[in-house]
């Protein structure tokens, strides 16, 4: 079981024993954004979903606060997302996350690919109740690094994605909104022409009202070649 620790703006911490991880997919509020993401994945040979939005169970140990991420080959990449985390007592936390995905395996099954890499979460979080009134204004960005060069690959607001309230209703209807649950939001379209197969990924979730930013970064480290 994974244990995650989050620091809140008041300096207090929350330790979360992860018992369930869910990754939302194709979760844009606008159909044109969903179509754009489907088109991005089609270029990588990934078939479109049978229903949108989708929800993929992920092994709980893959929720990690880690750097680096070990990659089995050169065609893995991240996705900037927000994450909803249920702490003890049902307290809801919001943080930044990056879903690191095996793009070659994704062509054979999205659910398989989600279980081939970690969901990397930031080490800071906000109480959802503290930012709930301005969620749509929060800004989500991602950058990729190639050597010494950093390039923005994703940039948008949470208004482009289905809101936490949508997923809270879904989870409540399924009886799964309980301490230890981590849900990732789905992602924004990637900037065309930017190579996603990078040496590192950075994600930032910013609250323009306060200027506070939750950040994460990890390097992508190739695994050694197999023996045999």
mmCIF file with all atom_site columns, C-alpha atoms in Angstrom:
data_model
loop_
_atom_site.group_PDB
_atom_site.id
_atom_site.type_symbol
_atom_site.label_atom_id
_atom_site.label_alt_id
_atom_site.label_comp_id
_atom_site.label_asym_id
_atom_site.label_entity_id
_atom_site.label_seq_id
_atom_site.pdbx_PDB_ins_code
_atom_site.Cartn_x
_atom_site.Cartn_y
_atom_site.Cartn_z
_atom_site.occupancy
_atom_site.B_iso_or_equiv
_atom_site.pdbx_formal_charge
_atom_site.auth_seq_id
_atom_site.auth_comp_id
_atom_site.auth_asym_id
_atom_site.auth_atom_id
_atom_site.pdbx_PDB_model_num
ATOM 1   C CA . UNK A 1 1   ? 0.000   0.000   0.000   1.00 0.00 ? 1   UNK A CA 1
ATOM 2   C CA . UNK A 1 2   ? 1.267   3.500   -0.821  1.00 0.00 ? 2   UNK A CA 1
ATOM 3   C CA . UNK A 1 3   ? 1.411   6.198   1.847   1.00 0.00 ? 3   UNK A CA 1
ATOM 4   C CA . UNK A 1 4   ? 1.290   9.805   0.654   1.00 0.00 ? 4   UNK A CA 1
ATOM 5   C CA . UNK A 1 5   ? 2.063   12.880  2.761   1.00 0.00 ? 5   UNK A CA 1
ATOM 6   C CA . UNK A 1 6   ? 0.721   16.321  1.866   1.00 0.00 ? 6   UNK A CA 1
ATOM 7   C CA . UNK A 1 7   ? 1.587   19.696  3.349   1.00 0.00 ? 7   UNK A CA 1
ATOM 8   C CA . UNK A 1 8   ? -1.301  22.181  3.516   1.00 0.00 ? 8   UNK A CA 1
ATOM 9   C CA . UNK A 1 9   ? -0.923  25.989  3.259   1.00 0.00 ? 9   UNK A CA 1
ATOM 10  C CA . UNK A 1 10  ? -1.220  26.359  7.060   1.00 0.00 ? 10  UNK A CA 1
ATOM 11  C CA . UNK A 1 11  ? 1.794   24.085  7.544   1.00 0.00 ? 11  UNK A CA 1
ATOM 12  C CA . UNK A 1 12  ? -0.174  21.078  8.775   1.00 0.00 ? 12  UNK A CA 1
ATOM 13  C CA . UNK A 1 13  ? 0.251   17.711  7.084   1.00 0.00 ? 13  UNK A CA 1
ATOM 14  C CA . UNK A 1 14  ? -2.033  14.890  6.049   1.00 0.00 ? 14  UNK A CA 1
ATOM 15  C CA . UNK A 1 15  ? -0.858  11.302  5.715   1.00 0.00 ? 15  UNK A CA 1
ATOM 16  C CA . UNK A 1 16  ? -2.995  9.198   3.387   1.00 0.00 ? 16  UNK A CA 1
ATOM 17  C CA . UNK A 1 17  ? -2.895  5.403   3.152   1.00 0.00 ? 17  UNK A CA 1
ATOM 18  C CA . UNK A 1 18  ? -3.937  4.820   -0.447  1.00 0.00 ? 18  UNK A CA 1
ATOM 19  C CA . UNK A 1 19  ? -6.507  2.075   -0.909  1.00 0.00 ? 19  UNK A CA 1
ATOM 20  C CA . UNK A 1 20  ? -7.944  2.898   -4.334  1.00 0.00 ? 20  UNK A CA 1
ATOM 21  C CA . UNK A 1 21  ? -6.732  4.879   -7.352  1.00 0.00 ? 21  UNK A CA 1
ATOM 22  C CA . UNK A 1 22  ? -8.908  5.871   -10.307 1.00 0.00 ? 22  UNK A CA 1
ATOM 23  C CA . UNK A 1 23  ? -7.790  7.663   -13.457 1.00 0.00 ? 23  UNK A CA 1
ATOM 24  C CA . UNK A 1 24  ? -10.423 9.606   -15.372 1.00 0.00 ? 24  UNK A CA 1
ATOM 25  C CA . UNK A 1 25  ? -10.040 9.775   -19.120 1.00 0.00 ? 25  UNK A CA 1
ATOM 26  C CA . UNK A 1 26  ? -11.574 11.778  -21.949 1.00 0.00 ? 26  UNK A CA 1
ATOM 27  C CA . UNK A 1 27  ? -12.858 14.120  -19.256 1.00 0.00 ? 27  UNK A CA 1
ATOM 28  C CA . UNK A 1 28  ? -12.983 17.479  -21.021 1.00 0.00 ? 28  UNK A CA 1
ATOM 29  C CA . UNK A 1 29  ? -16.140 19.533  -20.527 1.00 0.00 ? 29  UNK A CA 1
ATOM 30  C CA . UNK A 1 30  ? -16.168 20.503  -24.209 1.00 0.00 ? 30  UNK A CA 1
ATOM 31  C CA . UNK A 1 31  ? -16.580 17.797  -26.817 1.00 0.00 ? 31  UNK A CA 1
ATOM 32  C CA . UNK A 1 32  ? -14.028 19.490  -29.070 1.00 0.00 ? 32  UNK A CA 1
ATOM 33  C CA . UNK A 1 33  ? -11.378 19.072  -26.340 1.00 0.00 ? 33  UNK A CA 1
ATOM 34  C CA . UNK A 1 34  ? -12.291 15.419  -25.944 1.00 0.00 ? 34  UNK A CA 1
ATOM 35  C CA . UNK A 1 35  ? -12.085 14.961  -29.719 1.00 0.00 ? 35  UNK A CA 1
ATOM 36  C CA . UNK A 1 36  ? -8.673  16.650  -29.736 1.00 0.00 ? 36  UNK A CA 1
ATOM 37  C CA . UNK A 1 37  ? -7.378  14.260  -27.088 1.00 0.00 ? 37  UNK A CA 1
ATOM 38  C CA . UNK A 1 38  ? -8.802  11.261  -28.948 1.00 0.00 ? 38  UNK A CA 1
ATOM 39  C CA . UNK A 1 39  ? -7.025  12.521  -32.088 1.00 0.00 ? 39  UNK A CA 1
ATOM 40  C CA . UNK A 1 40  ? -3.727  12.909  -30.181 1.00 0.00 ? 40  UNK A CA 1
ATOM 41  C CA . UNK A 1 41  ? -3.942  9.335   -28.995 1.00 0.00 ? 41  UNK A CA 1
ATOM 42  C CA . UNK A 1 42  ? -5.038  8.063   -32.425 1.00 0.00 ? 42  UNK A CA 1
ATOM 43  C CA . UNK A 1 43  ? -1.729  9.378   -33.796 1.00 0.00 ? 43  UNK A CA 1
ATOM 44  C CA . UNK A 1 44  ? -0.052  7.040   -31.309 1.00 0.00 ? 44  UNK A CA 1
ATOM 45  C CA . UNK A 1 45  ? -2.225  4.117   -32.422 1.00 0.00 ? 45  UNK A CA 1
ATOM 46  C CA . UNK A 1 46  ? -4.606  4.235   -29.453 1.00 0.00 ? 46  UNK A CA 1
ATOM 47  C CA . UNK A 1 47  ? -8.223  3.321   -30.313 1.00 0.00 ? 47  UNK A CA 1
ATOM 48  C CA . UNK A 1 48  ? -10.987 5.653   -29.136 1.00 0.00 ? 48  UNK A CA 1
ATOM 49  C CA . UNK A 1 49  ? -13.068 4.835   -26.043 1.00 0.00 ? 49  UNK A CA 1
ATOM 50  C CA . UNK A 1 50  ? -16.499 3.238   -26.193 1.00 0.00 ? 50  UNK A CA 1
ATOM 51  C CA . UNK A 1 51  ? -17.870 5.826   -23.753 1.00 0.00 ? 51  UNK A CA 1
ATOM 52  C CA . UNK A 1 52  ? -16.765 9.203   -22.416 1.00 0.00 ? 52  UNK A CA 1
ATOM 53  C CA . UNK A 1 53  ? -15.788 10.107  -19.808 1.00 0.00 ? 53  UNK A CA 1
ATOM 54  C CA . UNK A 1 54  ? -13.962 6.912   -18.897 1.00 0.00 ? 54  UNK A CA 1
ATOM 55  C CA . UNK A 1 55  ? -12.696 5.737   -15.518 1.00 0.00 ? 55  UNK A CA 1
ATOM 56  C CA . UNK A 1 56  ? -9.742  3.369   -15.150 1.00 0.00 ? 56  UNK A CA 1
ATOM 57  C CA . UNK A 1 57  ? -8.820  1.539   -11.908 1.00 0.00 ? 57  UNK A CA 1
ATOM 58  C CA . UNK A 1 58  ? -5.100  1.724   -11.137 1.00 0.00 ? 58  UNK A CA 1
ATOM 59  C CA . UNK A 1 59  ? -3.082  -0.346  -8.672  1.00 0.00 ? 59  UNK A CA 1
ATOM 60  C CA . UNK A 1 60  ? -2.876  1.639   -5.399  1.00 0.00 ? 60  UNK A CA 1
ATOM 61  C CA . UNK A 1 61  ? 0.917   1.308   -5.102  1.00 0.00 ? 61  UNK A CA 1
ATOM 62  C CA . UNK A 1 62  ? 1.260   3.367   -8.310  1.00 0.00 ? 62  UNK A CA 1
ATOM 63  C CA . UNK A 1 63  ? 0.184   6.548   -6.500  1.00 0.00 ? 63  UNK A CA 1
ATOM 64  C CA . UNK A 1 64  ? 3.625   7.952   -5.706  1.00 0.00 ? 64  UNK A CA 1
ATOM 65  C CA . UNK A 1 65  ? 5.481   11.104  -4.716  1.00 0.00 ? 65  UNK A CA 1
ATOM 66  C CA . UNK A 1 66  ? 8.653   10.229  -6.545  1.00 0.00 ? 66  UNK A CA 1
ATOM 67  C CA . UNK A 1 67  ? 11.576  11.433  -8.628  1.00 0.00 ? 67  UNK A CA 1
ATOM 68  C CA . UNK A 1 68  ? 12.777  9.902   -10.859 1.00 0.00 ? 68  UNK A CA 1
ATOM 69  C CA . UNK A 1 69  ? 10.325  7.725   -12.791 1.00 0.00 ? 69  UNK A CA 1
ATOM 70  C CA . UNK A 1 70  ? 11.914  4.623   -14.275 1.00 0.00 ? 70  UNK A CA 1
ATOM 71  C CA . UNK A 1 71  ? 10.768  4.007   -17.849 1.00 0.00 ? 71  UNK A CA 1
ATOM 72  C CA . UNK A 1 72  ? 10.974  0.688   -19.649 1.00 0.00 ? 72  UNK A CA 1
ATOM 73  C CA . UNK A 1 73  ? 11.497  2.295   -23.087 1.00 0.00 ? 73  UNK A CA 1
ATOM 74  C CA . UNK A 1 74  ? 11.524  5.644   -24.854 1.00 0.00 ? 74  UNK A CA 1
ATOM 75  C CA . UNK A 1 75  ? 7.796   5.980   -25.539 1.00 0.00 ? 75  UNK A CA 1
ATOM 76  C CA . UNK A 1 76  ? 6.386   6.841   -22.146 1.00 0.00 ? 76  UNK A CA 1
ATOM 77  C CA . UNK A 1 77  ? 5.095   10.281  -21.195 1.00 0.00 ? 77  UNK A CA 1
ATOM 78  C CA . UNK A 1 78  ? 3.152   12.200  -18.589 1.00 0.00 ? 78  UNK A CA 1
ATOM 79  C CA . UNK A 1 79  ? -0.142  14.089  -18.521 1.00 0.00 ? 79  UNK A CA 1
ATOM 80  C CA . UNK A 1 80  ? -0.868  17.142  -16.359 1.00 0.00 ? 80  UNK A CA 1
ATOM 81  C CA . UNK A 1 81  ? -3.885  16.549  -14.117 1.00 0.00 ? 81  UNK A CA 1
ATOM 82  C CA . UNK A 1 82  ? -5.447  17.600  -10.844 1.00 0.00 ? 82  UNK A CA 1
ATOM 83  C CA . UNK A 1 83  ? -5.965  14.930  -8.216  1.00 0.00 ? 83  UNK A CA 1
ATOM 84  C CA . UNK A 1 84  ? -8.700  14.577  -5.623  1.00 0.00 ? 84  UNK A CA 1
ATOM 85  C CA . UNK A 1 85  ? -7.461  12.857  -2.466  1.00 0.00 ? 85  UNK A CA 1
ATOM 86  C CA . UNK A 1 86  ? -9.718  11.683  0.363   1.00 0.00 ? 86  UNK A CA 1
ATOM 87  C CA . UNK A 1 87  ? -7.917  11.991  3.698   1.00 0.00 ? 87  UNK A CA 1
ATOM 88  C CA . UNK A 1 88  ? -8.964  10.703  7.121   1.00 0.00 ? 88  UNK A CA 1
ATOM 89  C CA . UNK A 1 89  ? -12.423 11.735  8.184   1.00 0.00 ? 89  UNK A CA 1
ATOM 90  C CA . UNK A 1 90  ? -13.449 12.257  4.556   1.00 0.00 ? 90  UNK A CA 1
ATOM 91  C CA . UNK A 1 91  ? -11.494 15.526  4.219   1.00 0.00 ? 91  UNK A CA 1
ATOM 92  C CA . UNK A 1 92  ? -11.132 16.322  0.494   1.00 0.00 ? 92  UNK A CA 1
ATOM 93  C CA . UNK A 1 93  ? -7.779  17.565  -0.781  1.00 0.00 ? 93  UNK A CA 1
ATOM 94  C CA . UNK A 1 94  ? -6.818  18.925  -4.207  1.00 0.00 ? 94  UNK A CA 1
ATOM 95  C CA . UNK A 1 95  ? -3.315  18.687  -5.613  1.00 0.00 ? 95  UNK A CA 1
ATOM 96  C CA . UNK A 1 96  ? -1.317  18.521  -8.852  1.00 0.00 ? 96  UNK A CA 1
ATOM 97  C CA . UNK A 1 97  ? -0.539  15.198  -10.500 1.00 0.00 ? 97  UNK A CA 1
ATOM 98  C CA . UNK A 1 98  ? 1.083   13.684  -13.565 1.00 0.00 ? 98  UNK A CA 1
ATOM 99  C CA . UNK A 1 99  ? -0.145  10.394  -14.994 1.00 0.00 ? 99  UNK A CA 1
ATOM 100 C CA . UNK A 1 100 ? 2.940   8.721   -16.509 1.00 0.00 ? 100 UNK A CA 1
ATOM 101 C CA . UNK A 1 101 ? 1.740   6.383   -19.243 1.00 0.00 ? 101 UNK A CA 1
ATOM 102 C CA . UNK A 1 102 ? 3.265   3.732   -21.504 1.00 0.00 ? 102 UNK A CA 1
ATOM 103 C CA . UNK A 1 103 ? 2.193   4.930   -24.959 1.00 0.00 ? 103 UNK A CA 1
ATOM 104 C CA . UNK A 1 104 ? 3.188   1.713   -26.749 1.00 0.00 ? 104 UNK A CA 1
ATOM 105 C CA . UNK A 1 105 ? 1.097   -0.377  -24.360 1.00 0.00 ? 105 UNK A CA 1
ATOM 106 C CA . UNK A 1 106 ? -1.748  2.141   -24.636 1.00 0.00 ? 106 UNK A CA 1
ATOM 107 C CA . UNK A 1 107 ? -2.273  1.023   -28.229 1.00 0.00 ? 107 UNK A CA 1
ATOM 108 C CA . UNK A 1 108 ? -3.254  -2.395  -26.862 1.00 0.00 ? 108 UNK A CA 1
ATOM 109 C CA . UNK A 1 109 ? -5.330  -1.199  -23.917 1.00 0.00 ? 109 UNK A CA 1
ATOM 110 C CA . UNK A 1 110 ? -5.645  2.107   -22.092 1.00 0.00 ? 110 UNK A CA 1
ATOM 111 C CA . UNK A 1 111 ? -6.343  0.400   -18.752 1.00 0.00 ? 111 UNK A CA 1
ATOM 112 C CA . UNK A 1 112 ? -3.164  -1.684  -19.163 1.00 0.00 ? 112 UNK A CA 1
ATOM 113 C CA . UNK A 1 113 ? -1.070  1.378   -19.945 1.00 0.00 ? 113 UNK A CA 1
ATOM 114 C CA . UNK A 1 114 ? -2.334  3.226   -16.873 1.00 0.00 ? 114 UNK A CA 1
ATOM 115 C CA . UNK A 1 115 ? -0.942  0.404   -14.750 1.00 0.00 ? 115 UNK A CA 1
ATOM 116 C CA . UNK A 1 116 ? 2.499   0.445   -16.396 1.00 0.00 ? 116 UNK A CA 1
ATOM 117 C CA . UNK A 1 117 ? 3.697   3.709   -14.812 1.00 0.00 ? 117 UNK A CA 1
ATOM 118 C CA . UNK A 1 118 ? 3.140   5.745   -11.670 1.00 0.00 ? 118 UNK A CA 1
ATOM 119 C CA . UNK A 1 119 ? 0.655   8.482   -10.958 1.00 0.00 ? 119 UNK A CA 1
ATOM 120 C CA . UNK A 1 120 ? 3.042   11.103  -9.580  1.00 0.00 ? 120 UNK A CA 1
ATOM 121 C CA . UNK A 1 121 ? 1.458   13.472  -7.042  1.00 0.00 ? 121 UNK A CA 1
ATOM 122 C CA . UNK A 1 122 ? 2.783   16.723  -5.609  1.00 0.00 ? 122 UNK A CA 1
ATOM 123 C CA . UNK A 1 123 ? 3.801   16.966  -1.965  1.00 0.00 ? 123 UNK A CA 1
ATOM 124 C CA . UNK A 1 124 ? 1.547   19.947  -1.247  1.00 0.00 ? 124 UNK A CA 1
ATOM 125 C CA . UNK A 1 125 ? -2.242  20.169  -1.392  1.00 0.00 ? 125 UNK A CA 1
ATOM 126 C CA . UNK A 1 126 ? -5.137  22.514  -0.737  1.00 0.00 ? 126 UNK A CA 1
ATOM 127 C CA . UNK A 1 127 ? -8.337  21.721  1.079   1.00 0.00 ? 127 UNK A CA 1
ATOM 128 C CA . UNK A 1 128 ? -10.921 21.457  -1.664  1.00 0.00 ? 128 UNK A CA 1
ATOM 129 C CA . UNK A 1 129 ? -13.276 23.628  0.396   1.00 0.00 ? 129 UNK A CA 1
ATOM 130 C CA . UNK A 1 130 ? -10.729 26.474  0.399   1.00 0.00 ? 130 UNK A CA 1
ATOM 131 C CA . UNK A 1 131 ? -10.631 26.769  -3.411  1.00 0.00 ? 131 UNK A CA 1
ATOM 132 C CA . UNK A 1 132 ? -14.061 25.376  -4.291  1.00 0.00 ? 132 UNK A CA 1
ATOM 133 C CA . UNK A 1 133 ? -15.577 28.774  -5.129  1.00 0.00 ? 133 UNK A CA 1
ATOM 134 C CA . UNK A 1 134 ? -12.947 29.474  -7.805  1.00 0.00 ? 134 UNK A CA 1
ATOM 135 C CA . UNK A 1 135 ? -12.016 26.045  -9.124  1.00 0.00 ? 135 UNK A CA 1
ATOM 136 C CA . UNK A 1 136 ? -12.613 26.997  -12.754 1.00 0.00 ? 136 UNK A CA 1
ATOM 137 C CA . UNK A 1 137 ? -10.014 29.776  -12.472 1.00 0.00 ? 137 UNK A CA 1
ATOM 138 C CA . UNK A 1 138 ? -7.214  27.469  -11.339 1.00 0.00 ? 138 UNK A CA 1
ATOM 139 C CA . UNK A 1 139 ? -4.494  27.119  -13.975 1.00 0.00 ? 139 UNK A CA 1
ATOM 140 C CA . UNK A 1 140 ? -2.912  23.780  -14.892 1.00 0.00 ? 140 UNK A CA 1
ATOM 141 C CA . UNK A 1 141 ? 0.364   23.740  -16.850 1.00 0.00 ? 141 UNK A CA 1
ATOM 142 C CA . UNK A 1 142 ? 2.999   21.198  -17.836 1.00 0.00 ? 142 UNK A CA 1
ATOM 143 C CA . UNK A 1 143 ? 6.502   21.407  -19.266 1.00 0.00 ? 143 UNK A CA 1
ATOM 144 C CA . UNK A 1 144 ? 8.782   18.784  -20.754 1.00 0.00 ? 144 UNK A CA 1
ATOM 145 C CA . UNK A 1 145 ? 12.558  18.879  -20.625 1.00 0.00 ? 145 UNK A CA 1
ATOM 146 C CA . UNK A 1 146 ? 14.874  17.659  -23.329 1.00 0.00 ? 146 UNK A CA 1
ATOM 147 C CA . UNK A 1 147 ? 18.436  18.057  -22.112 1.00 0.00 ? 147 UNK A CA 1
ATOM 148 C CA . UNK A 1 148 ? 18.725  21.654  -20.869 1.00 0.00 ? 148 UNK A CA 1
ATOM 149 C CA . UNK A 1 149 ? 15.631  22.865  -22.751 1.00 0.00 ? 149 UNK A CA 1
ATOM 150 C CA . UNK A 1 150 ? 12.227  23.198  -21.097 1.00 0.00 ? 150 UNK A CA 1
ATOM 151 C CA . UNK A 1 151 ? 9.111   23.583  -23.285 1.00 0.00 ? 151 UNK A CA 1
ATOM 152 C CA . UNK A 1 152 ? 5.513   24.132  -22.236 1.00 0.00 ? 152 UNK A CA 1
ATOM 153 C CA . UNK A 1 153 ? 3.355   21.295  -23.513 1.00 0.00 ? 153 UNK A CA 1
ATOM 154 C CA . UNK A 1 154 ? 0.028   21.846  -21.688 1.00 0.00 ? 154 UNK A CA 1
ATOM 155 C CA . UNK A 1 155 ? -1.717  25.010  -20.463 1.00 0.00 ? 155 UNK A CA 1
ATOM 156 C CA . UNK A 1 156 ? -5.334  25.527  -19.484 1.00 0.00 ? 156 UNK A CA 1
ATOM 157 C CA . UNK A 1 157 ? -7.751  26.073  -16.633 1.00 0.00 ? 157 UNK A CA 1
ATOM 158 C CA . UNK A 1 158 ? -9.791  23.610  -14.641 1.00 0.00 ? 158 UNK A CA 1
ATOM 159 C CA . UNK A 1 159 ? -12.848 24.964  -16.456 1.00 0.00 ? 159 UNK A CA 1
ATOM 160 C CA . UNK A 1 160 ? -11.749 22.782  -19.380 1.00 0.00 ? 160 UNK A CA 1
ATOM 161 C CA . UNK A 1 161 ? -12.107 19.578  -17.358 1.00 0.00 ? 161 UNK A CA 1
ATOM 162 C CA . UNK A 1 162 ? -15.034 17.961  -15.583 1.00 0.00 ? 162 UNK A CA 1
ATOM 163 C CA . UNK A 1 163 ? -15.183 19.467  -12.107 1.00 0.00 ? 163 UNK A CA 1
ATOM 164 C CA . UNK A 1 164 ? -14.363 17.629  -8.864  1.00 0.00 ? 164 UNK A CA 1
ATOM 165 C CA . UNK A 1 165 ? -18.067 17.893  -7.973  1.00 0.00 ? 165 UNK A CA 1
ATOM 166 C CA . UNK A 1 166 ? -18.921 15.747  -11.016 1.00 0.00 ? 166 UNK A CA 1
ATOM 167 C CA . UNK A 1 167 ? -16.586 12.984  -9.881  1.00 0.00 ? 167 UNK A CA 1
ATOM 168 C CA . UNK A 1 168 ? -17.655 13.294  -6.243  1.00 0.00 ? 168 UNK A CA 1
ATOM 169 C CA . UNK A 1 169 ? -21.227 12.574  -7.354  1.00 0.00 ? 169 UNK A CA 1
ATOM 170 C CA . UNK A 1 170 ? -20.023 9.572   -9.386  1.00 0.00 ? 170 UNK A CA 1
ATOM 171 C CA . UNK A 1 171 ? -17.993 8.220   -6.478  1.00 0.00 ? 171 UNK A CA 1
ATOM 172 C CA . UNK A 1 172 ? -20.829 8.744   -3.995  1.00 0.00 ? 172 UNK A CA 1
ATOM 173 C CA . UNK A 1 173 ? -23.225 6.880   -6.280  1.00 0.00 ? 173 UNK A CA 1
ATOM 174 C CA . UNK A 1 174 ? -20.757 3.972   -6.383  1.00 0.00 ? 174 UNK A CA 1
ATOM 175 C CA . UNK A 1 175 ? -20.123 4.060   -2.638  1.00 0.00 ? 175 UNK A CA 1
ATOM 176 C CA . UNK A 1 176 ? -16.377 4.575   -3.153  1.00 0.00 ? 176 UNK A CA 1
ATOM 177 C CA . UNK A 1 177 ? -15.831 8.098   -1.789  1.00 0.00 ? 177 UNK A CA 1
ATOM 178 C CA . UNK A 1 178 ? -13.873 6.995   1.257   1.00 0.00 ? 178 UNK A CA 1
ATOM 179 C CA . UNK A 1 179 ? -10.532 7.746   2.942   1.00 0.00 ? 179 UNK A CA 1
ATOM 180 C CA . UNK A 1 180 ? -7.596  6.488   0.917   1.00 0.00 ? 180 UNK A CA 1
ATOM 181 C CA . UNK A 1 181 ? -9.148  7.165   -2.487  1.00 0.00 ? 181 UNK A CA 1
ATOM 182 C CA . UNK A 1 182 ? -7.140  9.072   -5.103  1.00 0.00 ? 182 UNK A CA 1
ATOM 183 C CA . UNK A 1 183 ? -8.776  10.209  -8.345  1.00 0.00 ? 183 UNK A CA 1
ATOM 184 C CA . UNK A 1 184 ? -6.901  11.837  -11.227 1.00 0.00 ? 184 UNK A CA 1
ATOM 185 C CA . UNK A 1 185 ? -8.887  14.195  -13.428 1.00 0.00 ? 185 UNK A CA 1
ATOM 186 C CA . UNK A 1 186 ? -7.953  13.409  -16.987 1.00 0.00 ? 186 UNK A CA 1
ATOM 187 C CA . UNK A 1 187 ? -5.833  15.845  -18.924 1.00 0.00 ? 187 UNK A CA 1
ATOM 188 C CA . UNK A 1 188 ? -5.678  18.837  -21.255 1.00 0.00 ? 188 UNK A CA 1
ATOM 189 C CA . UNK A 1 189 ? -4.720  18.722  -24.953 1.00 0.00 ? 189 UNK A CA 1
ATOM 190 C CA . UNK A 1 190 ? -0.987  18.812  -25.633 1.00 0.00 ? 190 UNK A CA 1
ATOM 191 C CA . UNK A 1 191 ? 0.579   21.581  -27.685 1.00 0.00 ? 191 UNK A CA 1
ATOM 192 C CA . UNK A 1 192 ? 1.114   20.404  -31.272 1.00 0.00 ? 192 UNK A CA 1
ATOM 193 C CA . UNK A 1 193 ? 4.676   19.798  -32.354 1.00 0.00 ? 193 UNK A CA 1
ATOM 194 C CA . UNK A 1 194 ? 6.095   19.358  -28.840 1.00 0.00 ? 194 UNK A CA 1
ATOM 195 C CA . UNK A 1 195 ? 7.866   16.050  -28.246 1.00 0.00 ? 195 UNK A CA 1
ATOM 196 C CA . UNK A 1 196 ? 6.158   14.416  -25.261 1.00 0.00 ? 196 UNK A CA 1
ATOM 197 C CA . UNK A 1 197 ? 8.771   11.663  -24.980 1.00 0.00 ? 197 UNK A CA 1
ATOM 198 C CA . UNK A 1 198 ? 10.977  13.735  -22.720 1.00 0.00 ? 198 UNK A CA 1
ATOM 199 C CA . UNK A 1 199 ? 13.781  13.521  -20.178 1.00 0.00 ? 199 UNK A CA 1
ATOM 200 C CA . UNK A 1 200 ? 11.534  15.065  -17.514 1.00 0.00 ? 200 UNK A CA 1
ATOM 201 C CA . UNK A 1 201 ? 8.068   16.378  -16.717 1.00 0.00 ? 201 UNK A CA 1
ATOM 202 C CA . UNK A 1 202 ? 6.969   19.318  -14.569 1.00 0.00 ? 202 UNK A CA 1
ATOM 203 C CA . UNK A 1 203 ? 3.401   20.223  -13.588 1.00 0.00 ? 203 UNK A CA 1
ATOM 204 C CA . UNK A 1 204 ? 2.062   23.333  -11.855 1.00 0.00 ? 204 UNK A CA 1
ATOM 205 C CA . UNK A 1 205 ? -1.407  24.012  -10.444 1.00 0.00 ? 205 UNK A CA 1
ATOM 206 C CA . UNK A 1 206 ? -1.841  27.733  -9.701  1.00 0.00 ? 206 UNK A CA 1
ATOM 207 C CA . UNK A 1 207 ? -4.514  29.665  -7.824  1.00 0.00 ? 207 UNK A CA 1
ATOM 208 C CA . UNK A 1 208 ? -4.528  33.146  -9.452  1.00 0.00 ? 208 UNK A CA 1
ATOM 209 C CA . UNK A 1 209 ? -6.503  34.588  -6.519  1.00 0.00 ? 209 UNK A CA 1
ATOM 210 C CA . UNK A 1 210 ? -3.674  33.922  -4.067  1.00 0.00 ? 210 UNK A CA 1
ATOM 211 C CA . UNK A 1 211 ? -0.682  33.357  -6.348  1.00 0.00 ? 211 UNK A CA 1
ATOM 212 C CA . UNK A 1 212 ? -0.062  30.025  -4.644  1.00 0.00 ? 212 UNK A CA 1
ATOM 213 C CA . UNK A 1 213 ? 1.256   27.233  -6.874  1.00 0.00 ? 213 UNK A CA 1
ATOM 214 C CA . UNK A 1 214 ? 1.502   23.515  -6.236  1.00 0.00 ? 214 UNK A CA 1
ATOM 215 C CA . UNK A 1 215 ? 4.364   22.018  -8.247  1.00 0.00 ? 215 UNK A CA 1
ATOM 216 C CA . UNK A 1 216 ? 5.868   18.663  -9.033  1.00 0.00 ? 216 UNK A CA 1
ATOM 217 C CA . UNK A 1 217 ? 8.795   17.553  -11.159 1.00 0.00 ? 217 UNK A CA 1
ATOM 218 C CA . UNK A 1 218 ? 10.374  14.260  -12.030 1.00 0.00 ? 218 UNK A CA 1
ATOM 219 C CA . UNK A 1 219 ? 13.084  13.046  -14.356 1.00 0.00 ? 219 UNK A CA 1
ATOM 220 C CA . UNK A 1 220 ? 12.457  10.081  -16.633 1.00 0.00 ? 220 UNK A CA 1
ATOM 221 C CA . UNK A 1 221 ? 15.186  7.502   -16.150 1.00 0.00 ? 221 UNK A CA 1
ATOM 222 C CA . UNK A 1 222 ? 15.567  4.689   -18.705 1.00 0.00 ? 222 UNK A CA 1
ATOM 223 C CA . UNK A 1 223 ? 15.787  1.227   -17.222 1.00 0.00 ? 223 UNK A CA 1
ATOM 224 C CA . UNK A 1 224 ? 18.822  -0.880  -18.179 1.00 0.00 ? 224 UNK A CA 1
ATOM 225 C CA . UNK A 1 225 ? 18.430  -3.203  -21.125 1.00 0.00 ? 225 UNK A CA 1
ATOM 226 C CA . UNK A 1 226 ? 17.059  -6.633  -20.154 1.00 0.00 ? 226 UNK A CA 1
ATOM 227 C CA . UNK A 1 227 ? 19.435  -9.550  -19.857 1.00 0.00 ? 227 UNK A CA 1
ATOM 228 C CA . UNK A 1 228 ? 18.292  -12.619 -21.728 1.00 0.00 ? 228 UNK A CA 1
#
